[in-house]
Tab-separated table of C-alpha atoms in Angstrom:
chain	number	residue	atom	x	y	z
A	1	UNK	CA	47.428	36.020	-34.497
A	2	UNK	CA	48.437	33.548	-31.946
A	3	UNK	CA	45.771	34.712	-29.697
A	4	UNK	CA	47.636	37.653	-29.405
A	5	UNK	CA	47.894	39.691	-32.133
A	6	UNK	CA	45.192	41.484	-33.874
A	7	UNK	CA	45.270	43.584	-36.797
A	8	UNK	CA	43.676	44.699	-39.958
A	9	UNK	CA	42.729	42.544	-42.617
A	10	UNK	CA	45.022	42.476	-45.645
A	11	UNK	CA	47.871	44.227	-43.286
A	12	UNK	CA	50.927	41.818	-44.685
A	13	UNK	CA	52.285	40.100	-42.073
A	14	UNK	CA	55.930	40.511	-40.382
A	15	UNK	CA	58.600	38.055	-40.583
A	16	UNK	CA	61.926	36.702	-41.286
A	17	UNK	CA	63.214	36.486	-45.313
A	18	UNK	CA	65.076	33.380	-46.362
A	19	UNK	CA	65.396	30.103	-48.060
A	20	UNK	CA	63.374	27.209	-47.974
A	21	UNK	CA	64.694	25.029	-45.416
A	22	UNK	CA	63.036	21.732	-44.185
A	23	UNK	CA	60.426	19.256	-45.338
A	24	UNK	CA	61.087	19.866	-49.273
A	25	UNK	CA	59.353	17.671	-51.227
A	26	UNK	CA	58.239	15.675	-48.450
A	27	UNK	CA	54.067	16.374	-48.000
A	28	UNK	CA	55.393	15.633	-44.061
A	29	UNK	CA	55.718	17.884	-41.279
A	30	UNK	CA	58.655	16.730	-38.634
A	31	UNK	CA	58.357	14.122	-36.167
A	32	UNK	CA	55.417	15.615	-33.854
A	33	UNK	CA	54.348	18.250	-35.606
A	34	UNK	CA	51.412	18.860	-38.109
A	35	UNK	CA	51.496	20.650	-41.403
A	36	UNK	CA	48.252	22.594	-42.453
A	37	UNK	CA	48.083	24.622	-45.422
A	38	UNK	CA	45.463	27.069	-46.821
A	39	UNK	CA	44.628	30.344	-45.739
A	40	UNK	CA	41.156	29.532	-43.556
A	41	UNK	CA	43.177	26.268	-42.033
A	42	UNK	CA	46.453	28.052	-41.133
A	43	UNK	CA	44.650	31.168	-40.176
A	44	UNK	CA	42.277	29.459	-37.683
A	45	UNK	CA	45.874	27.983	-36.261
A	46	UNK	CA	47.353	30.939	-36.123
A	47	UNK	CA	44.516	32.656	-33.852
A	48	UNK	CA	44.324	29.325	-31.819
A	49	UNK	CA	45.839	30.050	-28.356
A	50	UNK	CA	46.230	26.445	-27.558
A	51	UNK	CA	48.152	25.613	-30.795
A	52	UNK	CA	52.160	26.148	-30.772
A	53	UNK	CA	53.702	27.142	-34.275
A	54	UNK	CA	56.797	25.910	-35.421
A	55	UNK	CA	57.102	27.393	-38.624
A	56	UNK	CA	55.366	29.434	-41.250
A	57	UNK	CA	56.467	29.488	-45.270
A	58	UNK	CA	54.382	31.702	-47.297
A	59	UNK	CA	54.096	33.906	-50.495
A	60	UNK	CA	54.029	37.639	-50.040
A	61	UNK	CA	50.438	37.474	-51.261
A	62	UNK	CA	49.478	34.743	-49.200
A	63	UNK	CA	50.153	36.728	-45.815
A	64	UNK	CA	48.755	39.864	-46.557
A	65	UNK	CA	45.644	37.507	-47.088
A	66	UNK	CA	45.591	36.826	-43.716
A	67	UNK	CA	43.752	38.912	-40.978
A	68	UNK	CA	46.212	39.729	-38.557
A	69	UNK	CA	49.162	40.605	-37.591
A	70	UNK	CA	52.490	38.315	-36.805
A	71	UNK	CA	54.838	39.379	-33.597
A	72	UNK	CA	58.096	40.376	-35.533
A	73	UNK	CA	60.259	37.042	-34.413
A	74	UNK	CA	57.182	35.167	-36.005
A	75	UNK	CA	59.474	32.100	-37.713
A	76	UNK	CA	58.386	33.407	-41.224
A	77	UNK	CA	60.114	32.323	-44.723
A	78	UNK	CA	59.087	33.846	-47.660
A	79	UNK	CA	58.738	31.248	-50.535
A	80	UNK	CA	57.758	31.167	-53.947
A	81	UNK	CA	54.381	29.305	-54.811
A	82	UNK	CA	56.757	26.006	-56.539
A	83	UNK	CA	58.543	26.118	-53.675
A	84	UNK	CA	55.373	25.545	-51.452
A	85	UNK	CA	54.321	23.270	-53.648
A	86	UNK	CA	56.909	20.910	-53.044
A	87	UNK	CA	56.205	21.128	-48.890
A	88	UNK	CA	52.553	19.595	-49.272
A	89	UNK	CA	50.299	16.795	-50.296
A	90	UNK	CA	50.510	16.348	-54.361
A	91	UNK	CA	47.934	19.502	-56.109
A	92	UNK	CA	47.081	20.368	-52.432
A	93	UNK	CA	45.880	24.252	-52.629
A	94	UNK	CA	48.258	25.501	-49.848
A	95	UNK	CA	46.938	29.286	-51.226
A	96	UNK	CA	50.282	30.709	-50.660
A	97	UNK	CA	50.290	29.630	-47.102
A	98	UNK	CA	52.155	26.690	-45.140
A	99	UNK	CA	52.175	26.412	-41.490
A	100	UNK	CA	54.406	23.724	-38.899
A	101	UNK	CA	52.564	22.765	-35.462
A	102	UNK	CA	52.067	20.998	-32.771
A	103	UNK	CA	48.911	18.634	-32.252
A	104	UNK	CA	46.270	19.871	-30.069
A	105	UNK	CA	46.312	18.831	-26.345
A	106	UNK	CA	44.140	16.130	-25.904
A	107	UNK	CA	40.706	17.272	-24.886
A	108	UNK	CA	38.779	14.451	-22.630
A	109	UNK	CA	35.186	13.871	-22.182
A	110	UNK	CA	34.218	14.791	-18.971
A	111	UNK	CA	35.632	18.144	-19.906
A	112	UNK	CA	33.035	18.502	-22.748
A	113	UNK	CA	30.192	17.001	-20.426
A	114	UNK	CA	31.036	19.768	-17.943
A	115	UNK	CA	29.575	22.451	-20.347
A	116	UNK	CA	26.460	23.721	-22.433
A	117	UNK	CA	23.814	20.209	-22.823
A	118	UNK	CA	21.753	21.928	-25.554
A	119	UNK	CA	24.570	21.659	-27.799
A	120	UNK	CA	24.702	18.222	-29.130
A	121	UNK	CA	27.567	15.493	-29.477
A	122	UNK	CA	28.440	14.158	-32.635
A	123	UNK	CA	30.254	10.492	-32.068
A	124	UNK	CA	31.628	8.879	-34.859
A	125	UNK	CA	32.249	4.750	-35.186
A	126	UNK	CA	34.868	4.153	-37.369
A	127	UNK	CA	35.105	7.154	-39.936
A	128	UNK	CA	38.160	7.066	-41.525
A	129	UNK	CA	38.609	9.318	-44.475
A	130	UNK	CA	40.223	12.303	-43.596
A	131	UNK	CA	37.580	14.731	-46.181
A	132	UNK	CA	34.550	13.281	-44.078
A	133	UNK	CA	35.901	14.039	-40.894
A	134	UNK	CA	37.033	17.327	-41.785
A	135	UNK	CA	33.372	18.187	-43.185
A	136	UNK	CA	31.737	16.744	-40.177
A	137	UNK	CA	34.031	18.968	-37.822
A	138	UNK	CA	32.772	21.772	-39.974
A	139	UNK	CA	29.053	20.971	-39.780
A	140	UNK	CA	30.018	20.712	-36.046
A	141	UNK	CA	31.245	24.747	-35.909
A	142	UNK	CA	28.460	25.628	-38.048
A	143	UNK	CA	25.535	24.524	-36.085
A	144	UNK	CA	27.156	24.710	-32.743
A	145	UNK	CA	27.754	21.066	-31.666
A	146	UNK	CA	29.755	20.866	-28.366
A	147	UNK	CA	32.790	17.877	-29.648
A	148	UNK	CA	32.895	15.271	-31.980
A	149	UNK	CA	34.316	11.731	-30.108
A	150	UNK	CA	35.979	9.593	-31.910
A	151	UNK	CA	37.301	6.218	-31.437
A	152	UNK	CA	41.598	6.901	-31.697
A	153	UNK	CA	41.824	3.506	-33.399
A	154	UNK	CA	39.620	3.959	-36.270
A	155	UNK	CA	40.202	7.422	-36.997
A	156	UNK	CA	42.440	9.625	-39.059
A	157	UNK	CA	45.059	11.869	-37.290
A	158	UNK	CA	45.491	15.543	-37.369
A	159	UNK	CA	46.453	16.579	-40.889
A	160	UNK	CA	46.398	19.374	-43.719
A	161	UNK	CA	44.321	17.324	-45.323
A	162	UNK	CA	41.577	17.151	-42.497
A	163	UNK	CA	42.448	20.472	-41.266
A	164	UNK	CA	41.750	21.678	-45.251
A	165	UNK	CA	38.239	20.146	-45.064
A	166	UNK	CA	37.259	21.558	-41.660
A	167	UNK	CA	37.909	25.310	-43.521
A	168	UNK	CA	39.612	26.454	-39.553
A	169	UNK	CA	36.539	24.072	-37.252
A	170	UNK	CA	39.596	21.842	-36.310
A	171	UNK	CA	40.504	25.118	-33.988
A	172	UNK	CA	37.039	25.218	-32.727
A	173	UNK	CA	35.720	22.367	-32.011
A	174	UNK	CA	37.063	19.869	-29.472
A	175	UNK	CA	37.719	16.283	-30.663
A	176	UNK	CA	37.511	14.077	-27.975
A	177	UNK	CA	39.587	10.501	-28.953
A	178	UNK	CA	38.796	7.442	-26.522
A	179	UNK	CA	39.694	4.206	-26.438
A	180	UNK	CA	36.149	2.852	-25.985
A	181	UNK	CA	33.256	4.051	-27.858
A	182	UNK	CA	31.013	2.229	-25.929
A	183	UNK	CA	32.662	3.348	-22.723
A	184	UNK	CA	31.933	6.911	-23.989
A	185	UNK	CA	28.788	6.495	-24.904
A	186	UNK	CA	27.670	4.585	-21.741
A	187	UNK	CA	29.292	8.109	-19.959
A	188	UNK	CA	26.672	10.440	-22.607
A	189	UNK	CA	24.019	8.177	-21.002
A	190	UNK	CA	24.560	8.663	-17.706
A	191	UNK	CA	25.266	12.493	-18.379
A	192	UNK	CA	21.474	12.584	-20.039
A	193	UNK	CA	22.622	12.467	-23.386
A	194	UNK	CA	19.569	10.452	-25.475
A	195	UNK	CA	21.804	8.620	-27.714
A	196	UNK	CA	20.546	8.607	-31.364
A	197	UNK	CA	21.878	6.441	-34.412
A	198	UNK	CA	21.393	7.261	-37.961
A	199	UNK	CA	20.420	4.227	-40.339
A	200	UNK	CA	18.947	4.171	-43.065
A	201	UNK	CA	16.958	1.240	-41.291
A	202	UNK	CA	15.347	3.563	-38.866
A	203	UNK	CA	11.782	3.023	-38.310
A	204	UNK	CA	11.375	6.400	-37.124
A	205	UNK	CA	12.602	9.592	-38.990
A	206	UNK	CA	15.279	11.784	-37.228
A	207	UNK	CA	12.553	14.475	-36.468
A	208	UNK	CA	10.259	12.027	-34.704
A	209	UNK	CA	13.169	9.958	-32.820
A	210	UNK	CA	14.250	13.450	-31.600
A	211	UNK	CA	13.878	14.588	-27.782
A	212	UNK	CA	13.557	17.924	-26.080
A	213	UNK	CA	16.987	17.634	-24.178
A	214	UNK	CA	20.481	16.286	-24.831
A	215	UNK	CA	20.818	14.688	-28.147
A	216	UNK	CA	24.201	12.702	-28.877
A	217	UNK	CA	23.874	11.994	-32.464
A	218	UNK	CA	26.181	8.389	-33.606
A	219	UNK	CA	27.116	8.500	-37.169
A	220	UNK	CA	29.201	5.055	-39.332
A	221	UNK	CA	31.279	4.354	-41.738
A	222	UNK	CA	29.853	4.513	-45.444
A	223	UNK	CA	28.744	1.228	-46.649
A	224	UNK	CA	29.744	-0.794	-43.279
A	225	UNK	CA	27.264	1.625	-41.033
A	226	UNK	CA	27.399	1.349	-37.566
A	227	UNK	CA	29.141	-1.469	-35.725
A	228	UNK	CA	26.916	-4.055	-34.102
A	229	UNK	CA	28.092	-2.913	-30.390
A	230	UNK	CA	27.874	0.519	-31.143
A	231	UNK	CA	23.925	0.091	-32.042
A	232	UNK	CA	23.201	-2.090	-28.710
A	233	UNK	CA	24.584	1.385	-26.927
A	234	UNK	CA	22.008	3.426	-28.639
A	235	UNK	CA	18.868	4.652	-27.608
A	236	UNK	CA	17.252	4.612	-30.583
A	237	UNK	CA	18.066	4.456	-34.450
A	238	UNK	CA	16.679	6.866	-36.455
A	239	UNK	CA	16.811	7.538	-40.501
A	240	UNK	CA	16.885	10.577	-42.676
A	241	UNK	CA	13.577	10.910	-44.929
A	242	UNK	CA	15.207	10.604	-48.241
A	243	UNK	CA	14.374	9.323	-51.759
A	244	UNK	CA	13.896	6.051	-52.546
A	245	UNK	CA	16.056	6.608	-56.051
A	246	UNK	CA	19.126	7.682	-53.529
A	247	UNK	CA	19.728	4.601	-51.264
A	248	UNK	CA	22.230	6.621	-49.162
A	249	UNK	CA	23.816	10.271	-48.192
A	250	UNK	CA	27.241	10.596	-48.039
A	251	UNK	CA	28.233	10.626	-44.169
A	252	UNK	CA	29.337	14.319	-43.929
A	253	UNK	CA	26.165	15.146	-45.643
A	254	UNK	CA	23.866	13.304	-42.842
A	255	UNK	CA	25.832	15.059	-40.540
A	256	UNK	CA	24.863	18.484	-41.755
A	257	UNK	CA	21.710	17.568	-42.350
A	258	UNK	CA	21.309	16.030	-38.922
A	259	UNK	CA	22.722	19.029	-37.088
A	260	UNK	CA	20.882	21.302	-38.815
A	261	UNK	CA	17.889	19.195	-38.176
A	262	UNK	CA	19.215	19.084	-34.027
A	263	UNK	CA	19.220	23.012	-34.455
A	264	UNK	CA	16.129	24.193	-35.702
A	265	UNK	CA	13.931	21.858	-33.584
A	266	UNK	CA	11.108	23.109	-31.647
């Protein structure tokens, strides 16, 4: 775990017994940290290098469900599943598990534009929900998309509830916040990015709007869509060929479907 400690799956984890201390009842890590809680989202964290772990409350059963292997001055408290309970969001399915950390560094960019340009960019204007991002971020791992880039304004912070959805891609991917979407996209442009909007207003269908190199793929918000600057920085808009009885895909959907569509082209 950590980076730095491998082990066999199921091997229950080392760590300090003791009471619950901290956070009871509260759904809240402490000031600057972030609380994640089920066993892919605090596992992924565990294994991330870059993340640093404050604390980790867990059931018996919920660490020897973990693949790995703790260093022995791991800060570990056993707790009882109520107890747990009472640390996250309301019914949240913290699976025995409950981990304290810090955010991720911010990740910028020009970093991502430094590496691979077959693997596409997903940029999102002004998708809030926590669920959606979280899905998107996993569509991202599963079909090898480079970042997402959000705009930090108009999207939701780190969070169990995100980190939950994303089933461990918030350890993988990079998320890349800016200040300016337009900025950023302007910088995929002049990296060779060809900039691609989904509508459902599209006159061309995703497959035919899509080139042979760099794609950076711009999803909205549900219902509001993409804003009116964020189209005039397109290069095209493009729309998913779906049913006339279904006006619209939820926005993690399109993702997926969009990816997958980026991934299999010829």
């Amino acid at each position: 775990m950590s980076g730095q400690h491998e082990g066999k799956k199921g091997k229950a984890l080392r760590g300090r017994a003791g009471r619950m201390k901290g956070g009871r009842g509260s759904g809240r890590a402490s000031t600057g940290a972030v609380r994640l809680w089920g066993r892919h989202a605090v596992e992924a964290a565990l294994k991330n290098p870059e993340r640093r772990h404050r604390k980790l409350w867990a059931t018996r059963e919920g660490v020897a469900s973990l693949d790995g292997e703790l260093p022995a001055d791991f800060p570990l408290e056993w707790a009882a599943p109520a107890d747990l309970a009472r640390l996250v969001a309301r019914e949240a399915p913290h699976q025995g598990l409950v981990l304290d950390c810090d955010a991720l560094e911010d990740v910028f960019l020009d970093e991502v534009l430094d590496g691979d340009p077959t693997r596409p960019i997903v940029v999102l204007d002004q998708v809030t929900d926590p669920h959606n991002v979280g899905a998107i971020l996993r569509s991202a791992a599963a079909f090898n998309a480079a970042a997402i880039v959000t705009q930090d304004r108009h999207a939701p912070p780190e969070s169990g509830t995100l980190a939950k959805s994303a089933s461990g891609a918030l350890e993988v991917v990079p998320w890349v916040r800016v200040v300016n979407l337009a900025r950023a996209l302007d910088e995929l442009a002049e990296a060779g990015y060809w900039r691609i909007g989904l509508d459902g207003d599209g006159k061309a269908t995703l497959a035919e709007a899509l080139p042979a190199g760099p794609v950076a793929l711009v999803l909205g918000a549900e219902g509001e869509g993409m804003r009116h600057n964020i189209v005039q920085h397109c290069d095209t808009i493009a729309r998913l060929p779906i049913a006339s009885a279904i006006e619209s895909l939820n926005v993690s959907n399109a993702a997926a479907i969009s990816l997958y569509a980026i991934a299999t082209r010829d």
